[in-house]
Amino acid sequence: MHTAGTPITGYLLALAPALLLLVGLLPSRLANRSPRVMGWLVQAAAVTGLLGALGAIASFAAGDRAAVRFAAVDLPAGIGQLALAVQVDRVTLAVLTLVTLLVSLVARFSVNYLDGDRDQGRFFRLLALTAGLFTSVVVAGNLLMFALAITLTGLALNQLLTFYPGRPKAVMAAHKKMLMTRLADVSMLAAVVCVGSALGTLSFDGIATGVAELDGELPWTLHLAAWLVVAATIFKSAQFPFHGWLLQVMEAPTQVSALLHAGIVYSGALLVLRTPELLLADGVALVALALFGLTTAVLGSLAMLTQTAIKSSLAWSTAAQLGFMLLELGLGLFTLALLHLMAHSLYKAHAFLASGSIVDVLRSPGVPVQRRLAARHWLLVVVAGGVASFGIGALLGITVAHEPALIALGTIVAVAIAQPVLQGLALQGSGAILARVVPISALVATVYFGFHHLFTLVFAADLGGIPAQASVAEYLFLALVALVFVGLSFVQAVVIPGGSSPRVRRLFVHLYNGLYVDHWMERLVYHLWPHRVGPRSGRSRGPMSRGA
């Protein structure tokens, strides 16, 4: 083992994956004999890991920032090492704290949710194994370790997604996911070879230093590596047109959906956050990432409005938010993408774990009748939202002169805070509703820009600050993003709610079906695995309500 300085922070960060993997490697037969004990062990491991992450934050703040490498193996052709290493930086501290908190909540939720299931102990074992592997991804300080841990996480997650293997839809969705994630894994491993051959190192710190020290144009191997990283991110993040599997992994228990949508699905974004120097040096690959993200955000936002099932709507919402996150990454707004990741993860975990209670909400009386909004009302509200958004940003020192990306971000925030106001206007008795909604919308904008400033201060040392300059092409792209989101707001607020014309009804149906793109992927999966996903694949091992 090699350490630099006193490695207390690194050891504390390694605590979560070590304990969760220890529980996850117990035999399923033993786990099923004592499911309550297994539940307690998973909770104890997750909570201990969470306490370790909080302790690591305190240790890091006290100045203990030494890197830790437990073991390393030299790779052939001088491409670097496979190192069992912990990345000690602010990103690791933030994301590990988030993930261990999420796993703690999911484990606690599973104690009662699966009570009486004959495989409850096995479920806890798979939960611990998947969480242990994913926390290994979070703390990995080596690109190859990162890639291998993501691959193993996907294999373990597939066991959770097919926890009831007699459900054809669950098997189909797992096969789709397997196909996409294997493409991502191959892309990552190819990127490992390209980076190692060009720089002779695979540590994230070494990659950042090596790229910074290069004189002139990047070698073609690093350009290829940047594109491979972007390809892996697109596949892992379920971006259009490879998004279908994310919408259909609903036959698994609800807490698996929460773990996936609030945690593991962000592994692609985390890969970009680990290699920002490489992607910035290439430049063009980030534009492709932004275009994929923008397309997925628009489609996901529109399709979400047409869904009739709660969890399907949440799944489309995840796809849209992932697209928005990759758009932020493609614009070089790495610190804001991290803010988005953490905020959306907490929201999505709560949304899935509380999805069953939505039925009770919908049964409650007193929902006002909606009315159609005129285009002029929409325009006035969005313009007012723009004035509030850019005005609040300026009060906090965030202006277009210092952050050109505010052209897009300010418009998106304006659209976001206008949305609840527009919904209030569409309800009868809107005066009393608006009296509450308008101040809340202004508060939301203030909180966002406050966190915007805070995350830039805290994480700029690891991820870089917000770009202060932009080329003409970049200004045009930012204007395009702003225009797209304004148009999206118009469709959501005016076109779809007033959808009585045949054209709008047809659009509604097309969006409900995701523009039919996923049907081609489904045919391919049926062709590859016809014997396991047919209607006679067997009966469910648990009641259908388990995956509801």
Coordinates of C-alpha atoms in Angstrom, one line a residue:
M1 CA 0.0 0.0 0.0
H2 CA 1.2 3.4 -0.9
T3 CA -0.1 6.5 0.9
A4 CA 0.9 10.2 0.9
G5 CA 0.6 11.8 4.3
T6 CA -2.0 10.6 6.8
P7 CA -4.7 8.8 4.9
I8 CA -7.5 9.0 7.4
T9 CA -9.9 10.6 4.9
G10 CA -9.2 7.9 2.3
Y11 CA -9.8 5.1 4.8
L12 CA -13.1 6.7 5.9
L13 CA -14.2 6.9 2.2
A14 CA -13.4 3.3 1.7
L15 CA -15.5 2.2 4.6
A16 CA -18.9 2.2 2.7
P17 CA -17.9 0.0 -0.2
A18 CA -16.0 -2.4 2.0
L19 CA -18.8 -3.0 4.4
L20 CA -21.6 -3.2 1.8
L21 CA -19.5 -5.6 -0.3
L22 CA -18.9 -7.7 2.8
V23 CA -22.6 -8.1 3.4
G24 CA -23.3 -8.5 -0.3
L25 CA -21.0 -11.5 -0.7
L26 CA -22.9 -13.6 1.9
P27 CA -24.6 -16.7 0.3
S28 CA -28.2 -16.3 -0.7
R29 CA -29.2 -19.4 1.2
L30 CA -27.8 -18.0 4.4
A31 CA -29.4 -14.7 3.7
N32 CA -32.9 -16.2 3.2
R33 CA -32.7 -18.0 6.5
S34 CA -32.5 -14.7 8.4
P35 CA -34.0 -11.9 6.2
R36 CA -34.5 -9.5 9.2
V37 CA -30.9 -9.9 10.2
M38 CA -29.8 -9.3 6.6
G39 CA -31.9 -6.1 6.5
W40 CA -30.3 -4.9 9.7
L41 CA -26.8 -5.7 8.3
V42 CA -27.5 -3.7 5.1
Q43 CA -28.8 -0.8 7.1
A44 CA -25.9 -0.9 9.5
A45 CA -23.4 -1.1 6.7
A46 CA -25.0 1.9 4.9
V47 CA -25.4 4.0 8.0
T48 CA -21.8 3.3 9.0
G49 CA -20.7 4.2 5.5
L50 CA -22.7 7.4 5.8
L51 CA -21.0 8.3 9.1
G52 CA -17.7 7.5 7.5
A53 CA -18.4 9.9 4.6
L54 CA -19.4 12.6 7.1
G55 CA -16.2 11.9 9.1
A56 CA -14.2 12.2 5.8
I57 CA -15.7 15.6 5.2
A58 CA -14.6 16.8 8.6
S59 CA -11.1 15.2 8.0
F60 CA -10.8 16.7 4.6
A61 CA -11.8 20.2 5.9
A62 CA -9.1 19.8 8.6
G63 CA -6.5 19.4 5.8
D64 CA -6.1 15.6 5.5
R65 CA -6.3 15.2 1.7
A66 CA -3.8 12.4 1.1
A67 CA -4.4 10.0 -1.7
V68 CA -4.8 6.3 -0.9
R69 CA -3.8 3.3 -3.0
F70 CA -4.3 -0.1 -1.4
A71 CA -2.9 -2.2 -4.3
A72 CA -1.8 -1.9 -7.9
V73 CA -1.0 -4.2 -10.8
D74 CA 1.0 -3.1 -13.8
L75 CA -0.7 -3.4 -17.1
P76 CA 0.9 -4.6 -20.4
A77 CA 2.3 -2.2 -23.0
G78 CA 3.0 0.5 -20.4
I79 CA -0.6 1.8 -20.4
G80 CA -0.5 2.3 -16.6
Q81 CA -1.8 0.4 -13.6
L82 CA -5.0 -1.2 -12.4
A83 CA -5.0 0.4 -8.9
L84 CA -7.3 -0.2 -6.0
A85 CA -7.3 3.5 -5.1
V86 CA -9.6 6.1 -3.5
Q87 CA -10.1 9.5 -5.1
V88 CA -9.9 12.0 -2.2
D89 CA -11.6 15.2 -3.4
R90 CA -14.8 17.2 -2.9
V91 CA -16.8 15.3 -5.6
T92 CA -16.2 12.0 -3.9
L93 CA -17.2 13.4 -0.5
A94 CA -20.4 14.9 -1.8
V95 CA -21.6 12.0 -4.0
L96 CA -20.6 9.3 -1.5
T97 CA -22.6 11.1 1.3
L98 CA -25.6 11.2 -1.1
V99 CA -25.4 7.6 -2.1
T100 CA -24.9 6.1 1.4
L101 CA -27.9 8.2 2.6
L102 CA -29.9 6.9 -0.3
V103 CA -28.9 3.2 0.3
S104 CA -29.8 3.7 4.0
L105 CA -33.3 4.9 3.1
V106 CA -33.9 2.1 0.5
A107 CA -32.7 -0.6 3.0
R108 CA -35.0 0.7 5.7
F109 CA -37.9 0.9 3.2
S110 CA -37.3 -2.7 2.1
V111 CA -37.7 -4.1 5.6
N112 CA -41.5 -3.7 5.5
Y113 CA -42.1 -3.5 1.8
L114 CA -40.8 -7.1 1.1
D115 CA -41.8 -8.5 4.5
G116 CA -42.9 -12.2 4.0
D117 CA -41.3 -12.6 0.5
R118 CA -39.5 -15.9 0.5
D119 CA -36.5 -14.2 -1.2
Q120 CA -36.3 -11.1 1.0
G121 CA -32.9 -12.1 2.4
R122 CA -31.6 -12.6 -1.1
F123 CA -32.9 -9.2 -2.1
F124 CA -31.0 -7.6 0.8
R125 CA -27.8 -9.4 -0.3
L126 CA -28.2 -8.2 -3.9
L127 CA -29.0 -4.7 -2.6
A128 CA -25.8 -4.6 -0.6
L129 CA -23.8 -6.0 -3.4
T130 CA -25.1 -3.5 -5.9
A131 CA -24.7 -0.6 -3.5
G132 CA -21.2 -1.8 -2.6
L133 CA -20.1 -1.9 -6.2
F134 CA -21.7 1.5 -7.0
T135 CA -20.0 3.1 -4.0
S136 CA -16.8 1.6 -5.4
V137 CA -17.5 3.5 -8.6
V138 CA -18.0 6.7 -6.6
V139 CA -14.7 6.5 -4.7
A140 CA -12.6 5.0 -7.5
G141 CA -9.3 6.9 -8.2
N142 CA -8.3 4.9 -11.3
L143 CA -10.1 4.9 -14.7
L144 CA -9.8 1.1 -15.1
M145 CA -11.1 0.5 -11.5
F146 CA -14.0 2.9 -12.3
A147 CA -14.8 1.0 -15.6
L148 CA -14.7 -2.4 -14.0
A149 CA -16.7 -1.3 -11.0
I150 CA -19.4 0.1 -13.3
T151 CA -19.5 -3.1 -15.3
L152 CA -20.0 -5.2 -12.1
T153 CA -22.6 -2.8 -10.8
G154 CA -24.6 -3.3 -14.0
L155 CA -24.4 -7.1 -13.7
A156 CA -25.5 -6.9 -10.0
L157 CA -28.3 -4.4 -10.8
N158 CA -29.7 -6.8 -13.5
Q159 CA -30.3 -9.4 -10.7
L160 CA -32.4 -6.8 -8.9
L161 CA -34.3 -5.8 -12.0
T162 CA -35.2 -9.4 -12.6
F163 CA -35.9 -10.2 -9.0
Y164 CA -39.2 -11.6 -10.2
P165 CA -37.9 -13.5 -13.3
G166 CA -41.3 -14.8 -14.4
R167 CA -42.4 -11.3 -15.5
P168 CA -41.7 -11.0 -19.2
K169 CA -41.6 -7.2 -19.2
A170 CA -39.0 -7.2 -16.4
V171 CA -36.8 -9.6 -18.4
M172 CA -37.2 -7.6 -21.6
A173 CA -36.3 -4.3 -19.9
A174 CA -33.3 -6.0 -18.2
H175 CA -32.1 -7.3 -21.6
K176 CA -32.4 -3.9 -23.1
K177 CA -30.4 -2.4 -20.3
M178 CA -27.8 -5.1 -20.6
L179 CA -27.4 -4.3 -24.3
M180 CA -26.9 -0.6 -23.7
T181 CA -24.7 -0.9 -20.7
R182 CA -22.4 -3.5 -22.4
L183 CA -21.9 -1.0 -25.2
A184 CA -21.1 1.6 -22.6
D185 CA -18.7 -0.8 -20.9
V186 CA -16.9 -1.6 -24.2
S187 CA -16.6 2.2 -24.9
M188 CA -15.1 2.8 -21.4
L189 CA -12.6 -0.1 -21.7
A190 CA -11.5 1.2 -25.1
A191 CA -11.1 4.7 -23.6
V192 CA -8.9 3.1 -20.9
V193 CA -6.6 1.7 -23.6
C194 CA -6.5 5.0 -25.5
V195 CA -5.8 7.1 -22.4
G196 CA -3.2 4.7 -21.0
S197 CA -1.3 4.5 -24.3
A198 CA -1.2 8.3 -24.7
L199 CA -0.4 9.3 -21.1
G200 CA 1.0 6.1 -19.4
T201 CA -1.3 6.6 -16.4
L202 CA -4.9 5.7 -15.5
S203 CA -5.3 7.6 -12.3
F204 CA -7.7 10.5 -12.5
D205 CA -5.1 12.9 -11.0
G206 CA -2.5 11.6 -13.5
I207 CA -4.9 12.1 -16.4
A208 CA -5.7 15.7 -15.4
T209 CA -1.9 16.5 -15.0
G210 CA -1.0 14.7 -18.2
V211 CA -3.5 16.5 -20.4
A212 CA -2.5 19.9 -18.8
E213 CA 1.2 19.2 -19.6
L214 CA 0.6 18.4 -23.3
D215 CA 1.9 21.0 -25.7
G216 CA -0.1 21.8 -28.8
E217 CA -2.8 19.5 -30.3
L218 CA -4.0 16.5 -28.4
P219 CA -2.9 13.1 -29.9
W220 CA -5.5 11.3 -31.8
T221 CA -5.8 8.6 -29.1
L222 CA -6.9 11.2 -26.6
H223 CA -9.4 12.7 -29.1
L224 CA -10.8 9.2 -29.5
A225 CA -10.8 8.6 -25.8
A226 CA -12.9 11.8 -25.3
W227 CA -15.5 10.5 -27.8
L228 CA -15.5 7.1 -26.2
V229 CA -16.2 8.7 -22.8
V230 CA -19.1 10.7 -24.3
A231 CA -20.5 7.5 -26.0
A232 CA -20.3 5.6 -22.7
T233 CA -22.1 8.5 -20.9
I234 CA -24.9 8.5 -23.5
F235 CA -25.4 4.8 -23.2
K236 CA -25.3 4.8 -19.4
S237 CA -27.6 7.8 -19.2
A238 CA -30.4 6.4 -21.3
Q239 CA -30.2 9.2 -23.9
F240 CA -32.5 9.3 -26.9
P241 CA -32.7 7.1 -28.9
F242 CA -31.2 4.6 -26.4
H243 CA -33.6 5.5 -23.6
G244 CA -36.2 2.7 -23.8
W245 CA -34.9 0.5 -21.0
L246 CA -35.1 3.2 -18.4
L247 CA -38.8 3.6 -19.0
Q248 CA -39.5 -0.1 -18.6
V249 CA -37.6 -1.2 -15.5
M250 CA -40.7 -0.9 -13.4
E251 CA -41.5 -4.6 -12.8
A252 CA -38.8 -4.7 -10.1
P253 CA -39.6 -3.7 -6.5
T254 CA -40.2 0.0 -6.1
Q255 CA -37.0 0.5 -4.0
V256 CA -35.0 -0.9 -6.9
S257 CA -36.5 1.8 -9.1
A258 CA -35.5 4.4 -6.5
L259 CA -31.9 3.1 -6.3
L260 CA -31.6 3.1 -10.1
H261 CA -33.3 6.5 -10.9
A262 CA -31.8 8.3 -7.9
G263 CA -28.3 6.9 -8.0
I264 CA -26.9 4.4 -10.4
V265 CA -28.2 6.0 -13.5
Y266 CA -25.9 9.0 -12.8
S267 CA -22.8 6.9 -13.4
G268 CA -22.4 8.3 -16.9
A269 CA -22.5 11.9 -15.5
L270 CA -20.0 10.9 -12.9
L271 CA -17.6 9.6 -15.6
V272 CA -17.7 13.0 -17.2
L273 CA -17.1 14.7 -13.8
R274 CA -14.0 12.5 -13.4
T275 CA -12.5 13.4 -16.7
P276 CA -13.4 17.1 -17.3
E277 CA -9.8 18.1 -18.4
L278 CA -9.8 15.5 -21.2
L279 CA -13.2 16.5 -22.5
L280 CA -12.5 20.2 -22.4
A281 CA -9.2 19.7 -24.2
D282 CA -11.1 17.9 -27.0
G283 CA -14.0 20.3 -27.0
V284 CA -16.1 18.9 -29.9
A285 CA -17.1 15.8 -28.0
L286 CA -18.8 18.0 -25.4
V287 CA -20.9 19.6 -28.1
A288 CA -22.2 16.1 -29.1
L289 CA -23.0 15.4 -25.5
A290 CA -24.9 18.7 -25.2
L291 CA -26.9 17.9 -28.4
F292 CA -27.9 14.5 -27.1
G293 CA -28.8 16.0 -23.8
L294 CA -30.9 18.8 -25.3
T295 CA -32.8 16.3 -27.5
T296 CA -33.6 13.9 -24.6
A297 CA -34.6 16.8 -22.3
V298 CA -37.2 18.0 -24.8
L299 CA -38.6 14.6 -25.7
G300 CA -38.7 13.5 -22.1
S301 CA -40.4 16.6 -20.8
L302 CA -43.1 16.4 -23.4
A303 CA -43.7 12.6 -23.2
M304 CA -43.9 12.9 -19.4
L305 CA -47.1 14.9 -19.7
T306 CA -48.8 12.3 -21.7
Q307 CA -48.3 9.3 -19.4
T308 CA -51.2 7.7 -17.5
A309 CA -49.1 5.6 -15.0
I310 CA -47.3 7.4 -12.1
K311 CA -44.1 5.5 -12.4
S312 CA -43.9 5.8 -16.2
S313 CA -44.3 9.6 -15.7
L314 CA -41.5 9.5 -13.2
A315 CA -39.3 7.4 -15.5
W316 CA -39.8 9.9 -18.4
S317 CA -39.0 12.7 -15.9
T318 CA -35.7 11.0 -15.1
A319 CA -34.8 10.7 -18.8
A320 CA -35.5 14.4 -19.2
Q321 CA -33.5 15.4 -16.2
L322 CA -30.6 13.3 -17.3
G323 CA -30.8 15.0 -20.6
F324 CA -30.7 18.4 -18.9
M325 CA -27.7 17.3 -16.8
L326 CA -25.8 16.1 -19.9
L327 CA -26.6 19.4 -21.5
E328 CA -25.0 21.2 -18.5
L329 CA -22.0 19.0 -18.8
G330 CA -21.8 19.6 -22.5
L331 CA -21.8 23.3 -21.9
G332 CA -18.8 22.9 -19.5
L333 CA -21.0 23.7 -16.4
F334 CA -19.6 20.8 -14.4
T335 CA -20.3 22.3 -10.9
L336 CA -23.9 23.1 -11.8
A337 CA -24.3 19.5 -13.2
L338 CA -23.1 18.2 -9.8
L339 CA -25.7 20.5 -8.1
H340 CA -28.4 19.1 -10.4
L341 CA -27.3 15.5 -9.7
M342 CA -27.6 15.9 -6.0
A343 CA -30.8 17.8 -6.0
H344 CA -32.6 15.5 -8.5
S345 CA -31.3 12.4 -6.8
L346 CA -33.0 13.4 -3.5
Y347 CA -36.2 14.4 -5.2
K348 CA -36.4 11.2 -7.3
A349 CA -35.7 8.9 -4.4
H350 CA -38.6 10.5 -2.5
A351 CA -40.9 10.4 -5.5
F352 CA -40.4 6.7 -6.1
L353 CA -40.6 5.6 -2.5
A354 CA -43.7 7.8 -2.0
S355 CA -45.3 6.9 -5.4
G356 CA -47.9 4.6 -3.7
S357 CA -49.3 7.6 -1.7
I358 CA -50.1 9.5 -4.9
V359 CA -53.3 7.5 -5.3
D360 CA -54.6 8.8 -2.0
V361 CA -53.8 12.4 -3.1
L362 CA -55.7 11.9 -6.3
R363 CA -58.7 10.6 -4.4
S364 CA -58.9 13.7 -2.2
P365 CA -61.7 16.1 -3.1
G366 CA -61.6 19.7 -4.0
V367 CA -59.4 19.8 -7.0
P368 CA -60.3 23.0 -9.0
V369 CA -61.3 22.7 -12.6
Q370 CA -58.6 23.7 -15.2
R371 CA -59.1 26.2 -17.9
R372 CA -57.2 26.8 -21.1
L373 CA -54.6 29.6 -21.0
A374 CA -54.3 32.2 -23.7
A375 CA -50.9 32.6 -25.4
R376 CA -50.7 36.2 -24.2
H377 CA -51.0 35.1 -20.6
W378 CA -48.2 32.6 -21.1
L379 CA -46.0 35.3 -22.7
L380 CA -46.6 37.7 -19.8
V381 CA -45.8 35.1 -17.1
V382 CA -42.6 33.9 -18.9
V383 CA -41.4 37.4 -19.4
A384 CA -42.0 38.2 -15.8
G385 CA -40.2 35.0 -14.9
G386 CA -37.3 36.1 -17.0
V387 CA -37.1 39.5 -15.3
A388 CA -37.2 37.7 -11.9
S389 CA -34.6 35.1 -12.9
F390 CA -32.0 37.5 -14.4
G391 CA -32.7 40.1 -11.7
I392 CA -32.1 37.7 -8.8
G393 CA -29.0 36.4 -10.5
A394 CA -27.7 39.9 -11.0
L395 CA -28.3 40.7 -7.3
L396 CA -26.1 37.7 -6.4
G397 CA -23.4 38.8 -8.9
I398 CA -24.3 36.3 -11.6
T399 CA -24.6 38.1 -14.9
V400 CA -24.1 37.3 -18.6
A401 CA -21.0 39.4 -18.7
H402 CA -19.3 37.1 -16.2
E403 CA -21.1 33.9 -17.2
P404 CA -22.3 33.7 -20.8
A405 CA -24.1 30.4 -20.0
L406 CA -26.6 32.5 -18.1
I407 CA -28.3 33.1 -21.4
A408 CA -29.5 29.5 -21.4
L409 CA -29.5 28.9 -17.6
G410 CA -31.4 32.1 -16.8
T411 CA -34.0 31.3 -19.4
I412 CA -34.4 27.8 -18.1
V413 CA -34.9 29.1 -14.5
A414 CA -37.4 31.7 -15.8
V415 CA -39.4 28.9 -17.5
A416 CA -39.2 26.7 -14.4
I417 CA -40.5 29.4 -12.0
A418 CA -43.1 30.4 -14.5
Q419 CA -44.5 26.9 -14.7
P420 CA -46.2 26.8 -11.3
V421 CA -47.6 30.3 -11.9
L422 CA -49.1 29.1 -15.2
Q423 CA -50.6 26.1 -13.5
G424 CA -52.1 28.4 -10.9
L425 CA -53.6 30.6 -13.6
A426 CA -55.2 27.6 -15.2
L427 CA -57.1 26.7 -12.1
Q428 CA -60.4 28.2 -11.0
G429 CA -60.0 30.4 -7.9
S430 CA -56.5 31.2 -9.1
G431 CA -56.2 34.5 -7.1
A432 CA -55.6 32.7 -3.8
I433 CA -53.3 30.1 -5.4
L434 CA -51.2 32.8 -7.1
A435 CA -50.8 34.6 -3.8
R436 CA -48.9 31.5 -2.5
V437 CA -47.2 30.4 -5.8
V438 CA -45.6 33.7 -6.9
P439 CA -43.5 34.2 -3.7
I440 CA -42.5 30.5 -3.7
S441 CA -41.4 30.8 -7.3
A442 CA -39.2 33.8 -6.5
L443 CA -37.8 31.9 -3.5
V444 CA -37.0 28.9 -5.7
A445 CA -35.0 31.1 -8.1
T446 CA -33.2 32.7 -5.2
V447 CA -32.3 29.4 -3.7
Y448 CA -31.1 28.0 -7.0
F449 CA -28.8 31.0 -7.7
G450 CA -27.6 30.8 -4.1
F451 CA -26.6 27.1 -4.5
H452 CA -25.2 28.0 -7.9
H453 CA -22.8 30.4 -6.3
L454 CA -22.0 28.1 -3.4
F455 CA -21.2 25.0 -5.6
T456 CA -19.0 27.2 -7.8
L457 CA -17.0 28.3 -4.8
V458 CA -16.7 24.8 -3.2
F459 CA -16.1 22.6 -6.3
A460 CA -14.3 24.9 -8.7
A461 CA -10.9 23.6 -7.4
D462 CA -11.8 20.0 -8.6
L463 CA -14.2 20.7 -11.6
G464 CA -13.2 24.2 -12.8
G465 CA -15.3 27.3 -12.6
I466 CA -18.2 28.5 -14.8
P467 CA -16.7 29.6 -18.2
A468 CA -16.4 33.4 -18.3
Q469 CA -16.0 33.7 -22.1
A470 CA -17.7 32.2 -25.1
S471 CA -17.1 32.1 -28.8
V472 CA -19.7 33.3 -31.4
A473 CA -20.7 29.7 -32.0
E474 CA -21.1 29.1 -28.3
Y475 CA -23.3 32.2 -28.0
L476 CA -25.4 30.9 -30.8
F477 CA -25.8 27.5 -29.2
L478 CA -26.7 29.1 -25.9
A479 CA -29.4 31.1 -27.7
L480 CA -30.7 27.9 -29.3
V481 CA -31.0 26.2 -25.9
A482 CA -32.9 29.2 -24.5
L483 CA -35.2 29.3 -27.5
V484 CA -35.9 25.5 -27.3
F485 CA -36.8 25.7 -23.6
V486 CA -39.1 28.7 -24.2
G487 CA -40.8 26.7 -27.0
L488 CA -41.1 23.7 -24.7
S489 CA -42.8 25.9 -22.1
F490 CA -45.3 27.1 -24.7
V491 CA -46.2 23.6 -25.8
Q492 CA -46.6 22.4 -22.2
A493 CA -48.6 25.3 -21.0
V494 CA -50.7 26.3 -24.1
V495 CA -50.7 23.6 -26.8
I496 CA -51.1 20.3 -24.9
P497 CA -53.7 21.5 -22.3
G498 CA -55.8 22.9 -25.1
G499 CA -55.4 19.8 -27.2
S500 CA -58.9 19.5 -28.8
S501 CA -57.7 19.6 -32.4
P502 CA -56.9 16.4 -34.3
R503 CA -53.3 17.4 -34.8
V504 CA -52.7 17.9 -31.1
R505 CA -54.4 14.6 -30.3
R506 CA -52.2 12.8 -32.8
L507 CA -49.1 14.5 -31.2
F508 CA -50.3 13.4 -27.8
V509 CA -50.5 9.8 -29.0
H510 CA -47.1 10.0 -30.6
L511 CA -45.5 11.4 -27.5
Y512 CA -47.2 8.8 -25.3
N513 CA -45.4 6.2 -27.4
G514 CA -42.1 8.0 -27.3
L515 CA -42.2 8.6 -31.0
Y516 CA -41.9 4.8 -31.5
V517 CA -38.1 4.8 -31.5
D518 CA -37.9 2.2 -28.8
H519 CA -39.9 -0.3 -30.9
W520 CA -36.9 -1.0 -33.1
M521 CA -34.7 -1.7 -30.0
E522 CA -37.4 -4.0 -28.7
R523 CA -37.4 -6.0 -31.9
L524 CA -33.6 -6.4 -31.7
V525 CA -33.8 -7.6 -28.1
Y526 CA -36.5 -10.2 -29.0
H527 CA -34.3 -11.3 -31.8
L528 CA -31.3 -11.8 -29.5
W529 CA -33.2 -13.4 -26.6
P530 CA -36.4 -14.8 -28.0
H531 CA -36.6 -17.8 -25.7
R532 CA -36.5 -15.8 -22.4
V533 CA -38.9 -12.9 -22.9
G534 CA -41.9 -14.5 -24.5
P535 CA -45.4 -14.7 -22.9
R536 CA -44.7 -18.2 -21.6
S537 CA -41.6 -17.4 -19.7
G538 CA -43.2 -18.5 -16.4
R539 CA -45.3 -17.2 -13.6
S540 CA -44.2 -14.4 -11.3
R541 CA -42.5 -15.4 -8.1
G542 CA -44.2 -12.6 -6.2
P543 CA -47.5 -10.7 -6.3
M544 CA -47.8 -8.0 -9.0
S545 CA -48.1 -5.4 -6.3
R546 CA -44.5 -5.9 -5.4
G547 CA -43.4 -4.0 -8.4
A548 CA -46.1 -1.4 -8.5

